[in-house]
Each structure stands twice: as structure tokens, then as C-alpha cells.
């Protein structure tokens, strides 16, 4: 998952397809003037002073728990430490008093299931991932699995693989639960936990894991994924969903219709031999307008559902705080497409599907000149899918468009796909999270969604549950070197340290229980 | 240089550009029914029995000269043995009695100049190349610079780098000249020789070499490049020209107009960030019809000059012998474009300019999925240019087309370019070559040109001279492992061995002199 800190108003969904030149891209009109202000949600007012005191007293030990987790490598891509980490999570759940805690074998790295019966009315499902990305130790200023504390201008941080993504926030939540149990003997909510060890692989088998517990999971009131939601200035941003994705390889090869079938041939034959590279280029080009920014596949935009009234209020809210120019500058981008600004850029970013060329290759790509007619050409293309546009539907429309244009020779290989996930800002679990944020700091922006993708549809669509990924705390270096999470923040930084992160989770669990 | 063994009649040059769908490609009408038959040219009738006898007597020594040459590596790309080979050629010319023989320094590997004053009326310019392609010795069945003889089903061959391309034929010609001089004291023609050591690099500095001798070179009656023109069945094919070429890199990058400028960014930003990869794909796609076979650049076809009457006769001639299906099969191609056959395919192959994608690359091209929006996308594109369409003109038309369509952000980098070269079948030097071929075997096909490219315009256009690359003999493995030329052909093979190759050159020199 990647984040982004980011409109377009016009007449409602209308797709114009002029012959030639630039196409008119449809857009959704923002018809509401309501502005969602996160400060309008009262800060959580409950006080659990004895639990907070326990956290403060045990903080060194709690930090030790985070260190224990990050010191256990669990690289899913390299199958390093996966079994050990799954066992560590299972054992930790047992130690916490989970009545069910077991490793769940399946088609991929095993899952971990846990159930804590608090005899409570509210059922919370925790999503967790116990795997991490690979490391290049030479790029790190500390060994990536040493769990070292490092002093930075943000304060003292835990610098290790998994510190932010996602062992740090997850173990902090378990620490908070431990403190509650130690003080009160139980939890304010019943907790189901279903963790996977393949998130960094794209969660290919999480649907299978969900299937094993589906009836029970449906009894949950909400799904929560602990997360570091603060930026380096301590500002809190929430995202209430993700776009879906369709990731494809599109390929043209010589065949019965023409073109070299076995290997590249001398380029001079182009005069009388069909070119798979031209076919791929032409087939791809048929998919978008000349500027690459409007998808020319019939029906593609029609499937996207318009923003709800409450989503419009969210967009109006973030349009007042988002610095689009700064966001572009940070990316090394001179301007957004069509010179979009403000709310127009936000709407485009969040509500439009994309077709993106992630990679393309064919023939000779080295230095200098080589005159060949390649027999194969391939592109990696992904499409980000806002709610309403399902990947199966998207792929079928692309296939039909190519076929209708005569590009039946272009093969589409699906590399991965899942639909969008969306939770309403009106869901009690969202209100609970914002109320806690407002107690510890300021919730600056609530976005309807990330423009990035994650398979959270398993919770929102399959299980029909509201899903929140949120939490106090700040970190960085996700997927790269020097991954960190702030433990003891510098004075005045506005960032929550480990103690406040855990207290926030305590409050969140009570808030969910209405206590 | 690569060979090809390969019509399209319709109304004369008319370019239709329908909006959308497949474009109508113009073609040249073959308005003549004349058929050129190489057998109509009488076999060379001169008899130089004393010279032939000398060749037979000295054949072992002559083979030794070929071996001496191929044992001297001269890899231009790796600057290996270049000086030694240039000196060897210079020394050989001196030994032959050239009154001028010197190494010519210049911007690249040196040239070699020689002049043999025979006091004759006819002046022949010899083009030679003394460099060879690199080798991968592990791929060879003999050491590539050992000059070993190897028995094959074609007979005993000299297997070594340069055996065919081009040391074998060139040294065989010098052997033939040596035999004439030994027997008669001089040559039947005056000989200018201008050799380069950079042919395998694309002859970047040969124009500079030509410039140093331009006034003298213009006094030549013809230019000749010794060559193995026989196939494995002994059949002789001649090519009277080459297409020109424009080799470009076309590139799109993020910039002030939008798109990532510094590095790839997360693919989800496609919603509001321009994509250089899409721009390249769209810009390229604008250059051809959907099938990739018709160039949509205005004026591109208009510049090509139609076939002459005598070229039409050549085309009608080869249309009777060329096996298009076999040629396609050999390339692994199921059918030529648009299902063209026979004369239509030949005309398309020889008279149409091409736009070919030699390579294209952008972003992530490895295994699996990576969601990025690349900041740069590049394609290698070459255009083969029949006579009439100059590369400068071609590039300007492509640039104007892209600009007119709004693709001002696509950069064109020229990697190499030169125009076509064409010699008339009616040129005395061509008639001389065919008459000699008809004495030793059968000239099966005379093609107006190769569809491939070589910078022979230096001779035909700059110097205004007829140019022939031809000769008896057969070889293979050019640019690859096990390069060879047949020395002692198997009985009944129809291939000329070294003795006949040299006798053929003797006859050719006399034929040129009208003797």
C-alpha cells in the first residue's frame, strides 16, 4: 500500500468520443456543498487511567515486544522465517488469553487464526499481516533485523524491517490489549484475528483463509488493521477505502495471421512481414486518447459509481487543506494532467479508473543500432478500479474493445485482480477512530479512499463489513531501507510515541464497545 | 548486409488516408511486360588460359594467402588487430605492384588507399573492408582465427572469421590480380582501392575517406566489391542496389508538459499524472495504420521514385523464379502482409519504405507485477528507404507529422542514416559480371536491389558511379559462428571453388576492359 496526499466538477457522467484528437473524459459533478470537518466529531471522552498507567509502567517491556517481532525475519518472497513468525504470533495470542489460537495451513504461507471471547456485545475482526518485504542490508544504516533504536530529528525510532509495515503497529495493538486484560481481566470487545503471511505477495491466498472462517467472520461488527496514520508533522490522515486493480500482461506474437513466429528476423523484412511490436503498440494505443489520459474502452467510465453525498462532503473537506502543488513537486511532476488543480484533481485522482503502462518491451533494447523485426512484444498494464467497476468487467470490456478493433491477436494474461473497497465515513468504527484521533491530536484529512490498491474487498464486499486501517504513530521507509517507527518522539513534534499509540488503541477498543 | 530471396500491381502512387481502420497503401504499377532473363547475356567468351593455368599451379599458395588474412584478427568493434590488418593490406598492395599503397588516418580506424597504374583505359575502383565482426570462440567448431580447412557436405571449406565476410572474396580477387600480373606483367584495368576498417560499425567514417580522394575516385568507370554470390546449390543471385536507412531512437520523458521527471512513481498516480509510456505508444501509433503496415506520415510514399522500365523487367524476371512460400517458411513467417504473393510481394519488398520497431522499452520488464508509472519510454525505429526518399527528408516528415499531431514532446535521436544506392542492369560493369557468371554457371536471379541497407550511395550518388557487389563462390556463417567459404567444392555441387572464383575475377577484369 502506498499513500498519497491529494477534483473535477462538470456535468455528470458523460462520455464524448470525438473522432481523432483529444477525447473528453467524463467526470462526476460534486453536487453537494457540504464540507466534512473531522473536528466536528467529538474527541473520545472515556478515561481509562489505570490502563494508561499500566502502559506507562510496562513501556520498556512493550518496546521489547516490538523488538522481538522485528528481530524475527519473515520475508514471504524468500520464505525466510515464515513458520517462526507464524508460531510467534500464535504463541503471543495464546499468552494473551485467546481461547483459540492456531496456525491455518493453506495453499500458501499459513494463516494465523485467533479468537478472544470477552463475552462482549461487540465483535471486532482484526486483519494482520506477519510477513515483510525483502531487505538489502547494505543499504541500511543499521542491521535490518537487529531491532535497534536510533536517534533522529523526529525522536528515538525503532529502525528495522517491519517497524512500520506492519509489525510495529500490530504488536502495539496487542500490547494495548495486554494492558487492558492485565488491569480489567478481559477486553471490552470480542476479538477475531485472521492474519496472513503473504500480504507482500499481493495476498493471493487470503480469500481462501477468509473462506475457512467466513460464517464466523460475518458476525463481526467491523474490521480493523492497525496502522501509523500520522505524517512527520503529526497530522493525521485517514483513508476509508482503496481502488481495485486489474494487472495484465498484453502480448503480441507472430502467428498464423503473420509476423515472425520463431525468432526475430532481419528488420528489412518489415516491408512484407507483419510486426508484433507494431500490433502491440497499435492495440495499446486504441485503449486511450492521444494524451494517454482518457480510456477509450466503451463502458469503462459508465460502470464507476458516483460519489455519495457523504463522500462529496469528504472531498469538499480535503479540497480545503490539500496542497496539490506541493504534492506534485514531491513527485517531480510539473503539473497534473490537463493542468487540473484543487478539487478537480482530487476527484480525478479518486474517482476515475486508470490504464497505466507499468512496463513495455520488445526486441533490441541495448546500446546502438540493431536492425531486427522482433517476433514478440509485451506490455504490463494495470487499471485502477474505483467502486462499481469490477476487474472481470473491466477485462471483458478491454478484450471486447480489442476484438472489435481487430486486435484478436493480442493476448491478455491476467496477473492479478480484485475490486475496490469502500467504507462509509458514517460507519461507527470510523467515527470511533476519528474520535480517538481527535483526543490525541488533530485529524487533518479524511479521504474517501487511497488511489492505490489492496484486497480489502474481502472485508467490505465479501463480508459486508466496514473496514478501517488507522492508528496513531508515524513511520517511514516502508519497502525500502531504514524502515522505522517513532517510539519516543521529539518534544513538540506532534507525533504520538509508543505509549500514546497504545493508549489510542485502548480508547479505540472501548469506543467501539460504546464505553 | 543480409540477403533475401523475394509484387504489387495496382493503380499508380495514390495514398488514401481513411479516418480510422486500415489505410490503403500505395503501390507502383508494373506497366511493362518485359522480362529480363540473365541468360540473354552471352557468357564471357574471352580465354586467358595461361592465367588460369597459373592460378591452378599456385592454388595452394593462394589458399595460404586467404589463411594468412583470416589468421589476423581485425575486430573493429573491439579495436583488435586493426593496425596489423591495415598494414597487411597495404603491404600486400605494395607486393602486387601498386604504385601507391598507404594507410590513411582519419577520424576512425584508418583507411587503406592503393593505386595500380596499368596504363589502361578503364579505371576500376575496388571497395574493400578489412574489419570483421567479433567472435564467441566457444560457439565455433574450430578456433575462429586458425584458418582451418574443414570437410563438409558442400566440400572442403575454409572456416574462420572473415572467410566469407569479406577477407575470402577480397584476397581471392588480389590472388587473381597477382596471377594476371605474373603472366602478363600488368593488369587490364587501372585499379584504385579504398578500403575501410569500420564496415562492421556501419561505415561511419567512409564518407570522410572518400572525401580525401574524391577527385580521383570520380575518374573511375565502375566500383566493385568482391562477394560470394552463389547459394548452396550453386545458383547465382545478383543485387543491383540497396535501400537506404534512417535509424532513430524515439523517446518520451516527463517534463514541463507533465509526467514524472525524475524517476518512476507509483502507478496509482496515473489518474492525475501524464505517462511518457502512453505518449510514446500514441506517438508511434500515429505513424502507421492499425496493422502496422502502412506509414501514415504525409508525403512518405510520394517521395519514392517509381521503378524504371528495366527494373520492371528485372521484377518480372524474378517473379518467375522466386519461391515466396519457401522464403516465408524459412523465416518462420506464415504469410506475407495482406497475404501478398508473387510479384506483388516482390514489389512491396523492394519499392516500399518501411517503419520498423527494432526495440521498445519502458518501466518494469521483469517477472511478475510492479505498479509504476515510468518517467521515460524509448523505442528504436528504423525506416528502409527506397531510391527517391532521402533520410533527411524522411526524418523531417516524421518530425512534422509528430508535431502536427501534438507529439512535440517525443524526441527523435538519429542513430544513423544514409540514402539508397541503385545501379542499372544496363551498366557495362553489371553486364560484365553477368557474362562471367554465365560462363561458370547460371545467373538465376538479378534483383533491382536488396531490401537491406549499406552505405553504397557513396559510390552511386556521391561519385555517380555504377556499383556491383558480386563474385563466384559460396559461404555462410556471416556475423555468427563457423563462418566459412567453400575452397574445394564437392563434385557436382555447382559451387565455384577458389580456383574458379579467381578465374572468374580474371575474366571480370578483362571483360571490364573489353578484352
CSV table of C-alpha atoms in Angstrom, one decimal, chain A residues 126-506:
chain,number,residue,atom,x,y,z
A,126,UNK,CA,-8.5,-7.8,13.3
A,127,UNK,CA,-6.7,-8.1,10.0
A,128,UNK,CA,-3.0,-8.6,10.3
A,129,UNK,CA,0.0,-9.5,8.1
A,130,UNK,CA,3.0,-11.1,9.6
A,131,UNK,CA,5.3,-11.0,6.5
A,132,UNK,CA,7.7,-8.3,5.5
A,133,UNK,CA,9.4,-7.2,2.3
A,134,UNK,CA,13.0,-8.4,1.5
A,135,UNK,CA,15.9,-6.2,2.5
A,136,UNK,CA,19.2,-5.1,1.0
A,137,UNK,CA,21.2,-4.9,4.3
A,138,UNK,CA,24.0,-2.9,2.6
A,139,UNK,CA,21.5,0.0,2.1
A,140,UNK,CA,20.6,0.2,5.8
A,141,UNK,CA,22.3,2.4,8.4
A,142,UNK,CA,21.6,-0.4,11.0
A,143,UNK,CA,21.2,-4.2,10.5
A,144,UNK,CA,17.6,-4.6,9.4
A,145,UNK,CA,16.7,-7.4,11.8
A,146,UNK,CA,18.6,-6.0,14.9
A,147,UNK,CA,15.7,-4.0,16.3
A,148,UNK,CA,17.9,-1.1,17.1
A,149,UNK,CA,16.8,2.3,18.5
A,150,UNK,CA,18.2,5.2,16.5
A,151,UNK,CA,18.1,8.9,17.4
A,152,UNK,CA,16.7,11.1,14.7
A,153,UNK,CA,15.3,14.6,14.4
A,154,UNK,CA,11.8,13.1,14.9
A,155,UNK,CA,12.9,11.5,18.1
A,156,UNK,CA,14.1,8.0,19.0
A,157,UNK,CA,12.9,5.5,16.5
A,158,UNK,CA,12.8,1.7,16.1
A,159,UNK,CA,14.6,1.1,12.9
A,160,UNK,CA,14.1,-2.3,11.4
A,161,UNK,CA,12.2,-4.2,8.7
A,162,UNK,CA,8.6,-4.3,9.7
A,163,UNK,CA,8.9,-1.5,12.2
A,164,UNK,CA,6.1,0.4,10.4
A,165,UNK,CA,4.8,-2.2,7.8
A,166,UNK,CA,3.3,-3.8,9.9
A,167,UNK,CA,4.8,-5.4,12.9
A,168,UNK,CA,5.2,-2.2,14.9
A,169,UNK,CA,1.5,-1.1,14.8
A,170,UNK,CA,0.2,-4.7,15.2
A,171,UNK,CA,2.3,-5.5,18.2
A,172,UNK,CA,1.5,-2.1,19.7
A,173,UNK,CA,-2.2,-3.1,19.5
A,174,UNK,CA,-1.5,-6.4,21.2
A,175,UNK,CA,0.4,-4.6,23.9
A,176,UNK,CA,-2.6,-2.3,24.4
A,177,UNK,CA,-4.9,-5.4,24.7
A,178,UNK,CA,-2.4,-7.0,27.2
A,179,UNK,CA,-2.6,-3.9,29.3
A,180,UNK,CA,-6.4,-3.9,29.3
A,181,UNK,CA,-6.5,-7.6,30.2
A,182,UNK,CA,-3.9,-7.2,32.9
A,183,UNK,CA,-6.0,-4.4,34.5
A,184,UNK,CA,-9.6,-5.5,33.9
A,185,UNK,CA,-9.2,-9.2,33.3
A,186,UNK,CA,-10.8,-9.1,29.8
A,187,UNK,CA,-11.3,-7.0,26.7
A,188,UNK,CA,-14.3,-4.6,26.0
A,189,UNK,CA,-14.9,-6.4,22.7
A,190,UNK,CA,-14.7,-9.9,21.4
A,191,UNK,CA,-11.7,-10.2,19.0
A,192,UNK,CA,-11.4,-12.4,16.0
A,193,UNK,CA,-7.9,-12.2,14.3
A,194,UNK,CA,-7.1,-13.6,10.9
A,195,UNK,CA,-3.5,-12.9,9.9
A,196,UNK,CA,-1.8,-13.8,6.6
A,197,UNK,CA,1.9,-14.3,5.7
A,198,UNK,CA,1.5,-13.2,2.0
A,199,UNK,CA,0.4,-9.6,2.1
A,200,UNK,CA,3.7,-8.6,0.4
A,201,UNK,CA,3.0,-11.1,-2.3
A,202,UNK,CA,-0.4,-9.5,-3.1
A,203,UNK,CA,-2.5,-11.7,-0.7
A,204,UNK,CA,-3.1,-14.4,-3.2
A,205,UNK,CA,-4.5,-16.8,-0.7
A,206,UNK,CA,-6.2,-14.6,1.8
A,207,UNK,CA,-9.6,-15.2,0.1
A,208,UNK,CA,-9.0,-18.9,0.9
A,209,UNK,CA,-8.3,-18.1,4.5
A,210,UNK,CA,-11.4,-16.0,4.8
A,211,UNK,CA,-13.4,-18.9,3.3
A,212,UNK,CA,-12.3,-21.1,6.2
A,213,UNK,CA,-13.9,-18.8,8.8
A,214,UNK,CA,-16.5,-17.0,6.7
A,215,UNK,CA,-19.6,-17.7,8.8
A,216,UNK,CA,-17.9,-16.6,11.9
A,217,UNK,CA,-16.2,-13.5,10.3
A,218,UNK,CA,-19.6,-12.3,9.1
A,219,UNK,CA,-20.6,-11.9,12.8
A,220,UNK,CA,-18.1,-9.2,13.2
A,221,UNK,CA,-19.2,-5.6,13.5
A,222,UNK,CA,-16.1,-4.1,11.9
A,223,UNK,CA,-12.7,-4.9,10.6
A,224,UNK,CA,-9.6,-3.1,11.9
A,225,UNK,CA,-6.0,-3.0,10.6
A,226,UNK,CA,-3.6,-1.2,12.9
A,227,UNK,CA,-1.6,1.5,11.1
A,228,UNK,CA,0.6,4.5,11.5
A,229,UNK,CA,-1.6,7.3,10.3
A,230,UNK,CA,0.4,10.4,11.3
A,231,UNK,CA,2.8,12.3,9.0
A,232,UNK,CA,6.1,13.7,10.1
A,233,UNK,CA,4.3,16.8,11.4
A,234,UNK,CA,1.9,14.7,13.5
A,235,UNK,CA,-1.0,15.4,11.2
A,236,UNK,CA,-3.5,12.5,10.9
A,237,UNK,CA,-4.9,11.4,7.5
A,238,UNK,CA,-7.5,8.6,7.2
A,239,UNK,CA,-8.4,6.7,4.0
A,240,UNK,CA,-11.7,5.0,4.0
A,241,UNK,CA,-11.1,2.7,1.1
A,242,UNK,CA,-8.9,1.6,-1.8
A,243,UNK,CA,-9.3,1.3,-5.5
A,244,UNK,CA,-9.3,-2.2,-7.0
A,245,UNK,CA,-6.8,-3.3,-9.6
A,246,UNK,CA,-6.6,-5.3,-12.8
A,247,UNK,CA,-3.0,-6.1,-13.6
A,248,UNK,CA,-2.4,-7.6,-17.1
A,249,UNK,CA,0.3,-8.6,-19.4
A,250,UNK,CA,-0.7,-7.8,-23.0
A,251,UNK,CA,1.3,-9.6,-25.7
A,252,UNK,CA,1.5,-9.7,-29.5
A,253,UNK,CA,3.3,-12.6,-31.3
A,254,UNK,CA,3.7,-13.7,-34.8
A,255,UNK,CA,1.3,-16.5,-35.8
A,256,UNK,CA,-1.0,-17.8,-38.5
A,257,UNK,CA,-2.0,-14.2,-39.1
A,258,UNK,CA,1.5,-13.2,-40.0
A,259,UNK,CA,4.7,-12.0,-38.4
A,260,UNK,CA,7.8,-13.9,-37.3
A,261,UNK,CA,6.9,-16.9,-35.2
A,262,UNK,CA,10.2,-18.4,-34.1
A,263,UNK,CA,12.7,-15.6,-33.5
A,264,UNK,CA,13.5,-12.1,-34.6
A,265,UNK,CA,14.2,-11.6,-38.3
A,266,UNK,CA,16.2,-9.0,-40.2
A,267,UNK,CA,14.4,-5.6,-40.0
A,268,UNK,CA,14.4,-5.1,-43.8
A,269,UNK,CA,11.7,-7.7,-44.0
A,270,UNK,CA,9.2,-5.3,-42.4
A,271,UNK,CA,8.3,-4.4,-45.9
A,272,UNK,CA,6.4,-7.7,-46.3
A,273,UNK,CA,6.3,-9.1,-42.8
A,274,UNK,CA,3.8,-8.1,-40.1
A,275,UNK,CA,5.3,-6.8,-36.9
A,276,UNK,CA,4.1,-7.9,-33.4
A,277,UNK,CA,5.7,-4.8,-31.9
A,278,UNK,CA,3.5,-2.5,-34.1
A,279,UNK,CA,0.5,-4.6,-33.3
A,280,UNK,CA,1.0,-4.2,-29.6
A,281,UNK,CA,1.7,-0.5,-30.0
A,282,UNK,CA,-1.5,-0.1,-32.1
A,283,UNK,CA,-3.6,-2.2,-29.8
A,284,UNK,CA,-2.4,-0.3,-26.7
A,285,UNK,CA,-2.9,3.0,-28.5
A,286,UNK,CA,-6.5,2.1,-29.2
A,287,UNK,CA,-7.1,1.9,-25.5
A,288,UNK,CA,-6.6,5.6,-24.7
A,289,UNK,CA,-6.7,9.1,-26.2
A,290,UNK,CA,-3.6,10.6,-27.7
A,291,UNK,CA,-2.6,12.1,-24.4
A,292,UNK,CA,-2.9,8.7,-22.7
A,293,UNK,CA,-5.3,10.2,-20.1
A,294,UNK,CA,-8.8,9.1,-21.3
A,295,UNK,CA,-9.7,5.5,-21.6
A,296,UNK,CA,-11.4,4.8,-25.0
A,297,UNK,CA,-12.8,1.4,-24.0
A,298,UNK,CA,-16.6,1.7,-24.3
A,299,UNK,CA,-18.4,1.4,-21.0
A,300,UNK,CA,-15.3,1.8,-18.9
A,301,UNK,CA,-16.3,5.0,-17.2
A,302,UNK,CA,-20.1,4.1,-17.1
A,303,UNK,CA,-19.5,1.4,-14.6
A,304,UNK,CA,-18.0,3.7,-11.9
A,305,UNK,CA,-20.5,4.6,-9.3
A,306,UNK,CA,-20.8,8.3,-8.5
A,307,UNK,CA,-19.6,9.7,-5.1
A,308,UNK,CA,-22.2,9.5,-2.4
A,309,UNK,CA,-23.3,12.7,-0.6
A,310,UNK,CA,-21.1,11.9,2.4
A,311,UNK,CA,-18.1,11.2,0.0
A,312,UNK,CA,-18.7,14.6,-1.6
A,313,UNK,CA,-18.5,16.2,1.8
A,314,UNK,CA,-15.2,14.4,2.4
A,315,UNK,CA,-13.9,15.7,-1.0
A,316,UNK,CA,-15.0,19.2,-0.2
A,317,UNK,CA,-13.2,18.8,3.2
A,318,UNK,CA,-9.9,17.7,1.8
A,319,UNK,CA,-10.1,20.3,-1.0
A,320,UNK,CA,-9.7,22.9,1.6
A,321,UNK,CA,-6.5,21.5,3.1
A,322,UNK,CA,-4.7,19.6,0.3
A,323,UNK,CA,-1.7,21.3,-1.2
A,324,UNK,CA,-1.7,19.9,-4.7
A,325,UNK,CA,1.3,21.9,-5.9
A,326,UNK,CA,3.4,20.6,-3.1
A,327,UNK,CA,2.2,17.0,-3.7
A,328,UNK,CA,3.2,17.3,-7.4
A,329,UNK,CA,6.5,18.9,-6.6
A,330,UNK,CA,7.3,16.0,-4.2
A,331,UNK,CA,6.7,13.6,-7.1
A,332,UNK,CA,8.8,15.5,-9.5
A,333,UNK,CA,5.8,16.3,-11.6
A,334,UNK,CA,5.4,19.8,-13.1
A,335,UNK,CA,1.6,19.7,-13.4
A,336,UNK,CA,-1.3,17.3,-13.0
A,337,UNK,CA,-3.0,16.1,-16.3
A,338,UNK,CA,-4.8,18.9,-18.1
A,339,UNK,CA,-3.5,21.3,-15.6
A,340,UNK,CA,-6.0,20.1,-13.0
A,341,UNK,CA,-5.9,21.8,-9.6
A,342,UNK,CA,-7.7,21.5,-6.2
A,343,UNK,CA,-11.0,19.6,-6.0
A,344,UNK,CA,-10.9,18.8,-9.7
A,345,UNK,CA,-7.6,17.0,-9.3
A,346,UNK,CA,-8.8,15.2,-6.2
A,347,UNK,CA,-12.0,14.0,-7.9
A,348,UNK,CA,-10.0,12.8,-10.9
A,349,UNK,CA,-7.5,11.0,-8.6
A,350,UNK,CA,-10.1,9.2,-6.5
A,351,UNK,CA,-13.0,8.6,-8.9
A,352,UNK,CA,-11.5,7.9,-12.3
A,353,UNK,CA,-10.3,4.5,-13.4
A,354,UNK,CA,-6.8,4.4,-14.9
A,355,UNK,CA,-5.0,2.5,-17.6
A,356,UNK,CA,-1.3,2.6,-16.9
A,357,UNK,CA,1.7,1.1,-18.7
A,358,UNK,CA,3.9,-0.3,-16.0
A,359,UNK,CA,6.4,-1.7,-18.5
A,360,UNK,CA,6.8,-2.5,-22.2
A,361,UNK,CA,9.5,-4.4,-24.0
A,362,UNK,CA,10.3,-5.9,-27.4
A,363,UNK,CA,13.4,-6.6,-29.5
A,364,UNK,CA,16.7,-4.9,-29.0
A,365,UNK,CA,17.0,-2.6,-26.1
A,366,UNK,CA,20.8,-2.2,-25.8
A,367,UNK,CA,23.2,0.4,-26.9
A,368,UNK,CA,23.5,1.5,-30.5
A,369,UNK,CA,21.7,0.1,-33.5
A,370,UNK,CA,20.5,-3.4,-34.3
A,371,UNK,CA,18.0,-3.8,-37.2
A,372,UNK,CA,15.6,-6.6,-36.3
A,373,UNK,CA,11.9,-7.3,-36.6
A,374,UNK,CA,11.0,-8.8,-33.1
A,375,UNK,CA,8.7,-11.8,-33.0
A,376,UNK,CA,7.1,-10.8,-29.7
A,377,UNK,CA,6.2,-7.7,-27.8
A,378,UNK,CA,4.8,-7.4,-24.3
A,379,UNK,CA,3.4,-4.8,-22.0
A,380,UNK,CA,2.5,-4.8,-18.4
A,381,UNK,CA,-0.7,-2.7,-18.0
A,382,UNK,CA,-2.6,-2.0,-14.8
A,383,UNK,CA,-6.0,-0.5,-14.3
A,384,UNK,CA,-7.1,1.1,-11.0
A,385,UNK,CA,-10.7,0.5,-10.4
A,386,UNK,CA,-13.0,2.8,-8.4
A,387,UNK,CA,-16.0,1.2,-6.7
A,388,UNK,CA,-18.5,0.0,-9.3
A,389,UNK,CA,-16.0,-1.2,-11.9
A,390,UNK,CA,-15.2,-4.8,-11.2
A,391,UNK,CA,-11.9,-6.3,-12.7
A,392,UNK,CA,-13.8,-9.1,-14.5
A,393,UNK,CA,-16.0,-6.5,-16.2
A,394,UNK,CA,-13.0,-4.2,-16.9
A,395,UNK,CA,-11.0,-7.1,-18.5
A,396,UNK,CA,-14.0,-8.2,-20.6
A,397,UNK,CA,-14.6,-4.6,-21.9
A,398,UNK,CA,-10.9,-4.3,-22.8
A,399,UNK,CA,-11.0,-7.7,-24.5
A,400,UNK,CA,-14.2,-6.8,-26.4
A,401,UNK,CA,-12.7,-3.4,-27.4
A,402,UNK,CA,-9.6,-5.1,-28.8
A,403,UNK,CA,-11.6,-7.7,-30.6
A,404,UNK,CA,-13.9,-5.1,-32.1
A,405,UNK,CA,-10.9,-3.2,-33.4
A,406,UNK,CA,-9.4,-6.4,-34.9
A,407,UNK,CA,-6.7,-6.9,-32.3
A,408,UNK,CA,-7.7,-10.5,-31.7
A,409,UNK,CA,-4.0,-11.4,-31.9
A,410,UNK,CA,-3.2,-9.5,-28.7
A,411,UNK,CA,-3.3,-11.9,-25.8
A,412,UNK,CA,-4.3,-10.7,-22.3
A,413,UNK,CA,-2.8,-12.5,-19.4
A,414,UNK,CA,-4.2,-11.6,-16.0
A,415,UNK,CA,-1.5,-11.2,-13.4
A,416,UNK,CA,-3.8,-10.2,-10.5
A,417,UNK,CA,-7.1,-8.5,-9.9
A,418,UNK,CA,-9.5,-7.5,-7.2
A,419,UNK,CA,-12.2,-4.9,-6.9
A,420,UNK,CA,-12.2,-1.7,-4.8
A,421,UNK,CA,-13.2,-1.5,-1.1
A,422,UNK,CA,-15.1,1.4,0.5
A,423,UNK,CA,-16.2,2.1,4.0
A,424,UNK,CA,-18.6,5.0,4.8
A,425,UNK,CA,-17.4,7.8,7.0
A,426,UNK,CA,-20.7,7.3,8.8
A,427,UNK,CA,-19.7,3.8,10.0
A,428,UNK,CA,-19.4,3.6,13.8
A,429,UNK,CA,-15.9,2.1,13.5
A,430,UNK,CA,-14.8,5.2,11.5
A,431,UNK,CA,-16.4,7.6,14.0
A,432,UNK,CA,-14.7,5.7,16.8
A,433,UNK,CA,-11.3,6.0,15.1
A,434,UNK,CA,-11.8,9.7,14.4
A,435,UNK,CA,-13.0,10.4,18.0
A,436,UNK,CA,-9.8,8.8,19.4
A,437,UNK,CA,-7.6,10.8,16.9
A,438,UNK,CA,-9.3,14.0,17.9
A,439,UNK,CA,-8.4,13.2,21.6
A,440,UNK,CA,-4.7,12.8,20.9
A,441,UNK,CA,-4.2,15.3,18.1
A,442,UNK,CA,-5.9,16.6,15.0
A,443,UNK,CA,-7.5,14.6,12.3
A,444,UNK,CA,-6.5,16.8,9.4
A,445,UNK,CA,-7.9,14.9,6.4
A,446,UNK,CA,-10.4,12.0,5.9
A,447,UNK,CA,-10.1,10.8,2.3
A,448,UNK,CA,-12.8,8.7,0.7
A,449,UNK,CA,-10.1,6.3,-0.4
A,450,UNK,CA,-6.5,5.8,-1.5
A,451,UNK,CA,-5.9,5.7,-5.2
A,452,UNK,CA,-3.7,2.7,-4.5
A,453,UNK,CA,-5.0,-0.8,-4.2
A,454,UNK,CA,-5.3,-3.5,-1.5
A,455,UNK,CA,-7.5,-6.5,-1.4
A,456,UNK,CA,-9.7,-5.1,1.4
A,457,UNK,CA,-12.8,-6.0,-0.7
A,458,UNK,CA,-12.6,-9.3,1.2
A,459,UNK,CA,-13.9,-7.4,4.2
A,460,UNK,CA,-16.2,-4.7,2.6
A,461,UNK,CA,-17.7,-6.7,-0.3
A,462,UNK,CA,-17.4,-10.3,0.6
A,463,UNK,CA,-18.1,-10.0,4.3
A,464,UNK,CA,-20.1,-6.8,4.1
A,465,UNK,CA,-18.2,-5.2,6.9
A,466,UNK,CA,-16.8,-1.7,7.5
A,467,UNK,CA,-13.0,-1.7,7.4
A,468,UNK,CA,-10.7,0.8,8.9
A,469,UNK,CA,-6.9,1.0,8.7
A,470,UNK,CA,-5.8,3.6,11.2
A,471,UNK,CA,-3.8,4.4,14.3
A,472,UNK,CA,-1.6,7.0,15.9
A,473,UNK,CA,2.1,7.0,15.2
A,474,UNK,CA,4.5,7.8,12.4
A,475,UNK,CA,7.0,5.9,10.5
A,476,UNK,CA,8.6,5.6,7.1
A,477,UNK,CA,11.0,3.6,4.9
A,478,UNK,CA,8.3,1.1,4.0
A,479,UNK,CA,9.6,-1.5,1.4
A,480,UNK,CA,12.9,0.4,1.4
A,481,UNK,CA,16.0,0.7,3.7
A,482,UNK,CA,15.9,2.3,7.2
A,483,UNK,CA,12.2,1.4,7.8
A,484,UNK,CA,11.3,3.0,11.1
A,485,UNK,CA,8.5,3.9,13.5
A,486,UNK,CA,8.8,6.6,16.2
A,487,UNK,CA,8.9,5.3,19.7
A,488,UNK,CA,9.9,8.3,21.8
A,489,UNK,CA,9.0,11.4,19.7
A,490,UNK,CA,11.0,14.6,19.9
A,491,UNK,CA,9.3,17.2,22.2
A,492,UNK,CA,6.7,19.3,20.4
A,493,UNK,CA,6.7,17.0,17.3
A,494,UNK,CA,3.0,16.3,17.5
A,495,UNK,CA,3.8,12.6,16.8
A,496,UNK,CA,2.4,10.0,19.1
A,497,UNK,CA,5.0,7.8,20.7
A,498,UNK,CA,4.6,4.1,21.5
A,499,UNK,CA,2.8,4.9,24.8
A,500,UNK,CA,0.2,7.2,23.2
A,501,UNK,CA,-0.2,4.8,20.2
A,502,UNK,CA,-1.1,2.0,22.7
A,503,UNK,CA,-3.4,4.3,24.7
A,504,UNK,CA,-5.1,5.3,21.5
A,505,UNK,CA,-5.7,1.6,20.7
A,506,UNK,CA,-7.1,1.1,24.3
